Amino acid sequence: MTTTDRPATSAAGAGVRGAYRDERAQVIAGSFGLWALLATLAMLFGGLLLAILAIWASSEQWPKSLPPLPWQIWVSTASLIGCSIACSAAVAADRRGSVTGVRAAMASALIGAGIFTGMQVWAWFVWHDAVEQLLTDDGVHRLATTAFWVLTGLHVAHVLGGLIPLGMLVWYALWRRWTTVRRGLLGHTAIYWHFLDVVWLAMVLTMFIIL
Amino acid sequence: MSMLGLLATTTSPMKLGEATSGGTFWMPESASTIAPEVDFVFDFINWINYIFFALVVLVLVWFAIRYKLKPGSRESFTPDAPTHNTPLELTWTTMPLLLVGLIFWLGMDGYLRLTEVPDDAYPVKVTGQKWSWIFEHPEFGVIEGGELTVPLNRPVRMIMSSKDVLHSVFIPAFRVKQDVVPGRYTSLWFEATRPGQYRLYCSEYCGMDHSKMLAVVNVLPEDEFQDAMGQLAREYEDIPDSDLPAYAMNRLYSRCASCHSRDGTSGTGPSFVGLWERTKNGTTVFTDGTTLKDHMGPGGEFEVPENYLRDSILNPQHYIVQNYMGAMPTFKGQLKERQVDALVLMIKNMDRLVDDQGNVIENPDLDGADISTGSAN
Amino acid sequence: MTTIDARPMEQPVLAGDNYLTHTRGFRSWFFTLDHKRIGLMYLVSVLTAFLLGGIFALLVRTQLLVPEGLIMDQNDYNKAFTMHGGIMVFLVIIPSIPAALGNFVLPIMLGAKDVAFPRLNLFSYHLWIVGAIFLVMSMFTGGLDTGWTFYTPYSIDQQSAMGGVIPAVTGAFILGFSSIFTGMNFIVTIHRLRPKGMTWFRMPLFLWSIYATAVIQVLATPVLGITLALLAVERAFGIGIFNPALGGDPVLYQHFFWFYSHPAVYIMILPAMGIVSELIAVHSHRHIFGYSFIAWSSIAIAIFSFIVWGHHMFTSGQSPLMNVIFSLITFSVAIPSAVKVFNWLATMYKGAISWNTSMLYGMGFIFLFTIGGLTGLYLGTLSTDVHLHDTYFVVAHFHYVMMGSALIGFIGGLHHWWPKMTGKLINDNAGRVAFVLFFVGYNLTFFTQFMLGSHGMPRRYATYPADAGFQFYHILSTIGSYMMAIAFFMMAFYFIGSLFFGRRAPANPWGGRSLEWQCTSPPPHDNFAEQPEVGDCYDFSVLRWDEATGGYVWREDVEHPGQHAEDATA
């Protein structure tokens, strides 16, 4: 997009966009926006979990014995938590003023997120092999077993979304000037990944209950 | 009511016209024990609304005229006008609260009576399916379609379920309504207080012929009701084979009517006109590319062509005719063996039962008609 | 006291550069980050969709002139009312006020240069376009005949509903996110970009209502999103979350759908209430009465809206206890609505009321909203709702609220801010005539539908029994709808005409005091050079009529906020 007709600068200094007095004001607005986004996503995931739990609770023929969750799920869980911790470490390193610390932590976060996504895709195939018979059995079996893909699929979509700011931050940390706005983005990204953690744990718990 | 009237093809519009007369400005005729209670609550809210609305509009018009900006004067701001008045505002916050509380209580009271079914209620099993109603009287072993006969001054409980999508039973004269949901039973009850015929609508959108999913509730005094049920229970056993086609046209066709025309036009399903010709000759083409003829040879599934008609009624998803979407529900368990026979005979003799415009011939000439139902008997 | 010219409010009209002329070319509009241009693009898009939805409405009304249906078969009728509902709800009413007028006015009211996230704002608009394309596309991919509610199991059954379901729910899903992002943007903008002197309880009431709306958009719309996503997955892959044949529950769908769609009613009506608060105060030239009651009632409505959805399901088969609870909570919504009506009336008391087109819409709103609100009482009451549910009574009720109130608020707001948006004044006499025609046609169309419904005419019927006495009301209703159509064409005519022949608008033609009346008409690209300071935006006593410019200016003998700064720069 080249046609930015709004002046990119104002009296307060370079890099301030739009209506803000200064970079700090822009970061604060960003964090308000982040919390609004998380509220929306919380309703989104909450709605899905509630729908599936409601069906599970009211169904009389819910299947009793299903295959255990693939082991990859537990690796995913560990790597996602690791990624989240790495983000926090990056924020802490940034506070200390350690550029190397930020770089190392961001790189580990990106690797953790990559492992998570890979494990997920693997788990989908493993699960498919495990439940292939049940899929064609009857409606309830189909519903119960596909819940795995529906739940994790929606989560992975948000992990992929989270990879974008993560990748941008790695890029900034390695090769670009470290500004107030980018520092703000780091804090926000960390919060977003913590949120993904919480959602993931709620999902694993739900799957544990219903499967 | 005579037997003849009961078995009339469709209920005559005149009688239903009567049913819709006798209502008030706001409400249709009231013909159940609950209706006067509902109407009372409705009128109560009406009066509250008339008063409130008149108040708001009067004040609105009065202020608009009284405080109209004078021509030529654009300066008449009134800084002394009050900007708030907390006691006044609290008053008009709490006053409606009390009123709506009262309305809520009245409505709840009436509703809870609607949910308490009397123990001795007469049961009717209702099945909704696209796009017709089927009413079953378990006490008499009678199944009706398109018309529901119920006793006067006796609570009736409808136990309802759907075969496909959501439907809803709505009888305006009784002020009752309940959704009919697939996979579960819902119920409603009423006690009719006036003999007559009342319309029953499907009020939950259910697809193409939603607006044709109508039925008639026929309220009869107890003795007439018992007679009618007795007649209906024996109906098919008593009828000679030669009368079966006409019977099917009068008593069963209404369940097919929303999809299968009798004037040759194509609907959701193929028209019944010419259906027997196509069947007999095996020219019907199915969605899988085969023709009926392919299944008709010696030893084939439909060696006896009547069996194709029978199969289509009881197992409609088995073969779907090309260019149709296969929307038909099964009628297995809803029709007695002799009723299926009657339908097969009706289709076979369609040309004798209806004229070119699709109107039913009053006393059809069935002499020499083919009244064999194939080897299935 | 310095010369008048120094003050922004009294700058000469159209002095040089404004947001319309700032840059040229398609790309400078379609990829603009300027909230005013985005608002204007929304406006054009929404009005185009309104034309389309209106055509479907006229088709539906024409069909019902005769019992057996005049112009369409059953399937075409079902498609027509579905597209009418879908377009009007998702493409017109929900984005009309927040996205079109709100986008234009909100940042200027705050004295800000733009919304908090201009790129996100543009992205919302592009999402709207994509969503609209999907929704309209459903007409050409097999058609859509589910009704705008997409009730299951009808919508997920390949045998039943037509092939347009997946494009349509995809469209609604995308439009939902467009709406969410707009809401997020407005929340942050109002939190972070208020000017000096504008405390929460000094905000123009329009901003309060937009804020309450945005909260609902952010919290309720994702639930619709996930519900529609599940529906699409279910239809495509046969997973039966809402399908009883596959172990699911169709009533669960209704719970989820109405958890969004009831609050959505307030997404539509709250902004209109905010506009009416502005219209009544400004055109009565009188301080709004009971500011804090109106502001709090917006918040109360937003909160209550989340816990009343079950009143759409009194006959669905949910338990009687649930019905009683939902009925009780539903009545609580009546209170803040009533409070607003009383406060608006009290605002007119001792005012100096201009009978211009905008004010007529404001007063028309009070009239129609009162009917819409009061008829809600029959539907919240359990025993009467059982009779009235899914009949034309409900159709009439929600049209009084969604069209008679929400859309009237939008049209009123459009008249109010049109001079600011385009710099041109409309022909007020034409506006008044169109209003009268619209108002009479409106009541003829929809009041008759109350009678139809209470006498038992069900919704979504392509045909109706000839002997049930319905036809008379249907004919009246259809005549009314044609009158409204004529009125809308008149509006289109004089709005477009004003662009070419209209008188130039002064900065402040009505005597408003919120900040949008303090920049030129149309506003400059940057709105304000520096964020201004504000006082009580409903205290009009500091304004006077200025014959020379044909608008209102500050009174010289009374101090106004920010005056010292202006004096200094002058």
PDB file of C-alpha atoms in Angstrom, chain B residues 202-364:
ATOM      1  CA  CYS B 202     -47.045 -24.393  10.355  1.00  0.00           C
ATOM      2  CA  SER B 203     -45.410 -21.298  11.785  1.00  0.00           C
ATOM      3  CA  GLU B 204     -41.723 -22.263  11.756  1.00  0.00           C
ATOM      4  CA  TYR B 205     -40.133 -21.822   8.354  1.00  0.00           C
ATOM      5  CA  CYS B 206     -39.516 -25.262   6.853  1.00  0.00           C
ATOM      6  CA  GLY B 207     -38.655 -24.677   3.209  1.00  0.00           C
ATOM      7  CA  MET B 208     -40.392 -24.576  -0.107  1.00  0.00           C
ATOM      8  CA  ASP B 209     -44.017 -25.336   0.683  1.00  0.00           C
ATOM      9  CA  HIS B 210     -43.982 -23.914   4.207  1.00  0.00           C
ATOM     10  CA  SER B 211     -47.029 -21.789   3.413  1.00  0.00           C
ATOM     11  CA  LYS B 212     -48.973 -24.819   2.237  1.00  0.00           C
ATOM     12  CA  MET B 213     -48.361 -26.860   5.366  1.00  0.00           C
ATOM     13  CA  LEU B 214     -51.846 -26.254   6.676  1.00  0.00           C
ATOM     14  CA  ALA B 215     -54.376 -28.467   8.365  1.00  0.00           C
ATOM     15  CA  VAL B 216     -57.851 -28.162   9.818  1.00  0.00           C
ATOM     16  CA  VAL B 217     -58.826 -28.885  13.398  1.00  0.00           C
ATOM     17  CA  ASN B 218     -62.325 -30.298  13.485  1.00  0.00           C
ATOM     18  CA  VAL B 219     -63.941 -29.961  16.915  1.00  0.00           C
ATOM     19  CA  LEU B 220     -66.860 -32.330  17.447  1.00  0.00           C
ATOM     20  CA  PRO B 221     -69.157 -32.884  20.433  1.00  0.00           C
ATOM     21  CA  GLU B 222     -68.237 -36.014  22.360  1.00  0.00           C
ATOM     22  CA  ASP B 223     -70.807 -38.405  20.849  1.00  0.00           C
ATOM     23  CA  GLU B 224     -70.110 -37.284  17.284  1.00  0.00           C
ATOM     24  CA  PHE B 225     -66.410 -37.543  18.003  1.00  0.00           C
ATOM     25  CA  GLN B 226     -66.773 -41.136  19.172  1.00  0.00           C
ATOM     26  CA  ASP B 227     -68.793 -41.976  16.072  1.00  0.00           C
ATOM     27  CA  ALA B 228     -66.283 -40.351  13.791  1.00  0.00           C
ATOM     28  CA  MET B 229     -63.379 -42.182  15.370  1.00  0.00           C
ATOM     29  CA  GLY B 230     -65.239 -45.458  15.094  1.00  0.00           C
ATOM     30  CA  GLN B 231     -65.856 -44.814  11.410  1.00  0.00           C
ATOM     31  CA  LEU B 232     -62.272 -43.802  10.778  1.00  0.00           C
ATOM     32  CA  ALA B 233     -60.921 -46.854  12.590  1.00  0.00           C
ATOM     33  CA  ARG B 234     -62.877 -49.190  10.369  1.00  0.00           C
ATOM     34  CA  GLU B 235     -62.664 -47.021   7.308  1.00  0.00           C
ATOM     35  CA  TYR B 236     -60.326 -49.091   5.223  1.00  0.00           C
ATOM     36  CA  GLU B 237     -61.470 -52.479   6.365  1.00  0.00           C
ATOM     37  CA  ASP B 238     -65.080 -51.763   5.475  1.00  0.00           C
ATOM     38  CA  ILE B 239     -64.510 -50.399   2.035  1.00  0.00           C
ATOM     39  CA  PRO B 240     -64.763 -52.704  -0.949  1.00  0.00           C
ATOM     40  CA  ASP B 241     -61.676 -52.835  -3.126  1.00  0.00           C
ATOM     41  CA  SER B 242     -63.456 -51.046  -5.930  1.00  0.00           C
ATOM     42  CA  ASP B 243     -63.924 -47.952  -3.743  1.00  0.00           C
ATOM     43  CA  LEU B 244     -60.325 -47.791  -2.549  1.00  0.00           C
ATOM     44  CA  PRO B 245     -59.030 -45.398  -5.242  1.00  0.00           C
ATOM     45  CA  ALA B 246     -61.715 -42.833  -4.469  1.00  0.00           C
ATOM     46  CA  TYR B 247     -61.095 -43.240  -0.764  1.00  0.00           C
ATOM     47  CA  ALA B 248     -57.396 -42.627  -1.189  1.00  0.00           C
ATOM     48  CA  MET B 249     -58.141 -39.508  -3.201  1.00  0.00           C
ATOM     49  CA  ASN B 250     -60.486 -38.176  -0.533  1.00  0.00           C
ATOM     50  CA  ARG B 251     -58.680 -39.213   2.613  1.00  0.00           C
ATOM     51  CA  LEU B 252     -55.009 -39.652   1.821  1.00  0.00           C
ATOM     52  CA  TYR B 253     -54.092 -37.433  -1.100  1.00  0.00           C
ATOM     53  CA  SER B 254     -53.898 -34.332   1.118  1.00  0.00           C
ATOM     54  CA  ARG B 255     -50.656 -35.724   2.565  1.00  0.00           C
ATOM     55  CA  CYS B 256     -49.135 -35.915  -0.908  1.00  0.00           C
ATOM     56  CA  ALA B 257     -50.674 -32.753  -2.303  1.00  0.00           C
ATOM     57  CA  SER B 258     -47.917 -30.270  -1.468  1.00  0.00           C
ATOM     58  CA  CYS B 259     -45.426 -32.165  -3.686  1.00  0.00           C
ATOM     59  CA  HIS B 260     -47.347 -34.323  -6.147  1.00  0.00           C
ATOM     60  CA  SER B 261     -49.860 -32.456  -8.273  1.00  0.00           C
ATOM     61  CA  ARG B 262     -52.968 -33.953  -9.786  1.00  0.00           C
ATOM     62  CA  ASP B 263     -53.066 -31.553 -12.736  1.00  0.00           C
ATOM     63  CA  GLY B 264     -49.835 -32.649 -14.398  1.00  0.00           C
ATOM     64  CA  THR B 265     -47.600 -29.802 -13.231  1.00  0.00           C
ATOM     65  CA  SER B 266     -44.280 -30.796 -11.802  1.00  0.00           C
ATOM     66  CA  GLY B 267     -43.747 -29.907  -8.138  1.00  0.00           C
ATOM     67  CA  THR B 268     -41.219 -30.986  -5.555  1.00  0.00           C
ATOM     68  CA  GLY B 269     -42.023 -34.483  -6.766  1.00  0.00           C
ATOM     69  CA  PRO B 270     -43.358 -35.815 -10.077  1.00  0.00           C
ATOM     70  CA  SER B 271     -47.035 -35.276 -10.787  1.00  0.00           C
ATOM     71  CA  PHE B 272     -49.342 -38.226 -10.171  1.00  0.00           C
ATOM     72  CA  VAL B 273     -50.852 -37.603 -13.593  1.00  0.00           C
ATOM     73  CA  GLY B 274     -49.326 -40.075 -16.029  1.00  0.00           C
ATOM     74  CA  LEU B 275     -47.231 -41.625 -13.279  1.00  0.00           C
ATOM     75  CA  TRP B 276     -48.749 -45.051 -13.817  1.00  0.00           C
ATOM     76  CA  GLU B 277     -48.095 -44.859 -17.573  1.00  0.00           C
ATOM     77  CA  ARG B 278     -44.445 -44.052 -16.972  1.00  0.00           C
ATOM     78  CA  THR B 279     -44.201 -46.795 -14.376  1.00  0.00           C
ATOM     79  CA  LYS B 280     -45.899 -49.439 -16.441  1.00  0.00           C
ATOM     80  CA  ASN B 281     -43.717 -48.677 -19.438  1.00  0.00           C
ATOM     81  CA  GLY B 282     -40.601 -48.368 -17.317  1.00  0.00           C
ATOM     82  CA  THR B 283     -39.646 -45.025 -18.868  1.00  0.00           C
ATOM     83  CA  THR B 284     -38.846 -43.321 -15.565  1.00  0.00           C
ATOM     84  CA  VAL B 285     -35.155 -42.353 -15.346  1.00  0.00           C
ATOM     85  CA  PHE B 286     -33.382 -42.290 -11.995  1.00  0.00           C
ATOM     86  CA  THR B 287     -30.576 -40.073 -10.744  1.00  0.00           C
ATOM     87  CA  ASP B 288     -28.123 -42.976 -10.972  1.00  0.00           C
ATOM     88  CA  GLY B 289     -28.739 -43.088 -14.728  1.00  0.00           C
ATOM     89  CA  THR B 290     -30.702 -46.317 -14.785  1.00  0.00           C
ATOM     90  CA  THR B 291     -34.269 -46.437 -15.976  1.00  0.00           C
ATOM     91  CA  LEU B 292     -37.100 -48.198 -14.273  1.00  0.00           C
ATOM     92  CA  LYS B 293     -37.076 -50.701 -17.101  1.00  0.00           C
ATOM     93  CA  ASP B 294     -33.643 -51.881 -16.004  1.00  0.00           C
ATOM     94  CA  HIS B 295     -35.182 -53.099 -12.760  1.00  0.00           C
ATOM     95  CA  MET B 296     -38.316 -54.592 -14.264  1.00  0.00           C
ATOM     96  CA  GLY B 297     -37.127 -57.652 -16.107  1.00  0.00           C
ATOM     97  CA  PRO B 298     -38.008 -61.170 -14.973  1.00  0.00           C
ATOM     98  CA  GLY B 299     -36.618 -61.682 -11.488  1.00  0.00           C
ATOM     99  CA  GLY B 300     -35.942 -57.949 -11.224  1.00  0.00           C
ATOM    100  CA  GLU B 301     -36.858 -55.870  -8.261  1.00  0.00           C
ATOM    101  CA  PHE B 302     -39.927 -54.421  -9.897  1.00  0.00           C
ATOM    102  CA  GLU B 303     -41.050 -57.329 -11.999  1.00  0.00           C
ATOM    103  CA  VAL B 304     -44.480 -56.326 -10.780  1.00  0.00           C
ATOM    104  CA  PRO B 305     -44.620 -52.589 -11.592  1.00  0.00           C
ATOM    105  CA  GLU B 306     -47.002 -51.860  -8.697  1.00  0.00           C
ATOM    106  CA  ASN B 307     -44.158 -52.763  -6.401  1.00  0.00           C
ATOM    107  CA  TYR B 308     -42.264 -49.696  -7.624  1.00  0.00           C
ATOM    108  CA  LEU B 309     -45.089 -47.448  -6.425  1.00  0.00           C
ATOM    109  CA  ARG B 310     -45.200 -49.287  -3.115  1.00  0.00           C
ATOM    110  CA  ASP B 311     -41.434 -49.007  -2.726  1.00  0.00           C
ATOM    111  CA  SER B 312     -41.542 -45.296  -3.529  1.00  0.00           C
ATOM    112  CA  ILE B 313     -44.029 -44.679  -0.730  1.00  0.00           C
ATOM    113  CA  LEU B 314     -42.320 -46.769   1.926  1.00  0.00           C
ATOM    114  CA  ASN B 315     -38.694 -46.329   0.894  1.00  0.00           C
ATOM    115  CA  PRO B 316     -38.570 -43.110  -1.127  1.00  0.00           C
ATOM    116  CA  GLN B 317     -34.810 -42.589  -0.947  1.00  0.00           C
ATOM    117  CA  HIS B 318     -34.204 -45.913  -2.661  1.00  0.00           C
ATOM    118  CA  TYR B 319     -34.585 -44.621  -6.226  1.00  0.00           C
ATOM    119  CA  ILE B 320     -34.801 -40.912  -6.912  1.00  0.00           C
ATOM    120  CA  VAL B 321     -36.281 -39.773 -10.187  1.00  0.00           C
ATOM    121  CA  GLN B 322     -33.994 -37.678 -12.343  1.00  0.00           C
ATOM    122  CA  ASN B 323     -34.348 -33.907 -11.959  1.00  0.00           C
ATOM    123  CA  TYR B 324     -35.887 -34.208  -8.484  1.00  0.00           C
ATOM    124  CA  MET B 325     -34.009 -33.724  -5.242  1.00  0.00           C
ATOM    125  CA  GLY B 326     -35.347 -36.674  -3.288  1.00  0.00           C
ATOM    126  CA  ALA B 327     -37.103 -34.635  -0.621  1.00  0.00           C
ATOM    127  CA  MET B 328     -39.729 -37.218   0.227  1.00  0.00           C
ATOM    128  CA  PRO B 329     -39.920 -38.654   3.744  1.00  0.00           C
ATOM    129  CA  THR B 330     -40.829 -42.284   4.244  1.00  0.00           C
ATOM    130  CA  PHE B 331     -44.399 -43.171   5.086  1.00  0.00           C
ATOM    131  CA  LYS B 332     -43.449 -46.481   6.617  1.00  0.00           C
ATOM    132  CA  GLY B 333     -45.406 -47.009   9.831  1.00  0.00           C
ATOM    133  CA  GLN B 334     -47.766 -44.148   9.059  1.00  0.00           C
ATOM    134  CA  LEU B 335     -49.918 -46.013   6.605  1.00  0.00           C
ATOM    135  CA  LYS B 336     -51.687 -49.287   7.096  1.00  0.00           C
ATOM    136  CA  GLU B 337     -51.198 -51.980   4.517  1.00  0.00           C
ATOM    137  CA  ARG B 338     -54.605 -51.345   3.051  1.00  0.00           C
ATOM    138  CA  GLN B 339     -53.915 -47.628   2.836  1.00  0.00           C
ATOM    139  CA  VAL B 340     -50.782 -48.280   0.807  1.00  0.00           C
ATOM    140  CA  ASP B 341     -52.899 -50.446  -1.480  1.00  0.00           C
ATOM    141  CA  ALA B 342     -55.400 -47.638  -1.767  1.00  0.00           C
ATOM    142  CA  LEU B 343     -52.685 -45.157  -2.759  1.00  0.00           C
ATOM    143  CA  VAL B 344     -51.279 -47.515  -5.376  1.00  0.00           C
ATOM    144  CA  LEU B 345     -54.765 -47.942  -6.802  1.00  0.00           C
ATOM    145  CA  MET B 346     -55.337 -44.208  -6.715  1.00  0.00           C
ATOM    146  CA  ILE B 347     -52.194 -43.591  -8.753  1.00  0.00           C
ATOM    147  CA  LYS B 348     -53.137 -46.333 -11.190  1.00  0.00           C
ATOM    148  CA  ASN B 349     -56.558 -44.802 -11.749  1.00  0.00           C
ATOM    149  CA  MET B 350     -55.609 -41.132 -11.636  1.00  0.00           C
ATOM    150  CA  ASP B 351     -57.192 -40.457 -15.035  1.00  0.00           C
ATOM    151  CA  ARG B 352     -60.566 -41.669 -13.796  1.00  0.00           C
ATOM    152  CA  LEU B 353     -60.414 -39.756 -10.510  1.00  0.00           C
ATOM    153  CA  VAL B 354     -59.546 -36.264 -11.701  1.00  0.00           C
ATOM    154  CA  ASP B 355     -60.385 -34.250 -14.793  1.00  0.00           C
ATOM    155  CA  ASP B 356     -57.925 -32.427 -17.054  1.00  0.00           C
ATOM    156  CA  GLN B 357     -57.710 -29.417 -14.752  1.00  0.00           C
ATOM    157  CA  GLY B 358     -56.907 -31.627 -11.782  1.00  0.00           C
ATOM    158  CA  ASN B 359     -60.343 -31.251 -10.152  1.00  0.00           C
ATOM    159  CA  VAL B 360     -61.638 -34.279  -8.331  1.00  0.00           C
ATOM    160  CA  ILE B 361     -64.529 -35.948 -10.093  1.00  0.00           C
ATOM    161  CA  GLU B 362     -67.397 -36.179  -7.673  1.00  0.00           C
ATOM    162  CA  ASN B 363     -68.610 -39.729  -8.402  1.00  0.00           C
ATOM    163  CA  PRO B 364     -65.846 -41.286 -10.435  1.00  0.00           C
TER     164      PRO B 364
END
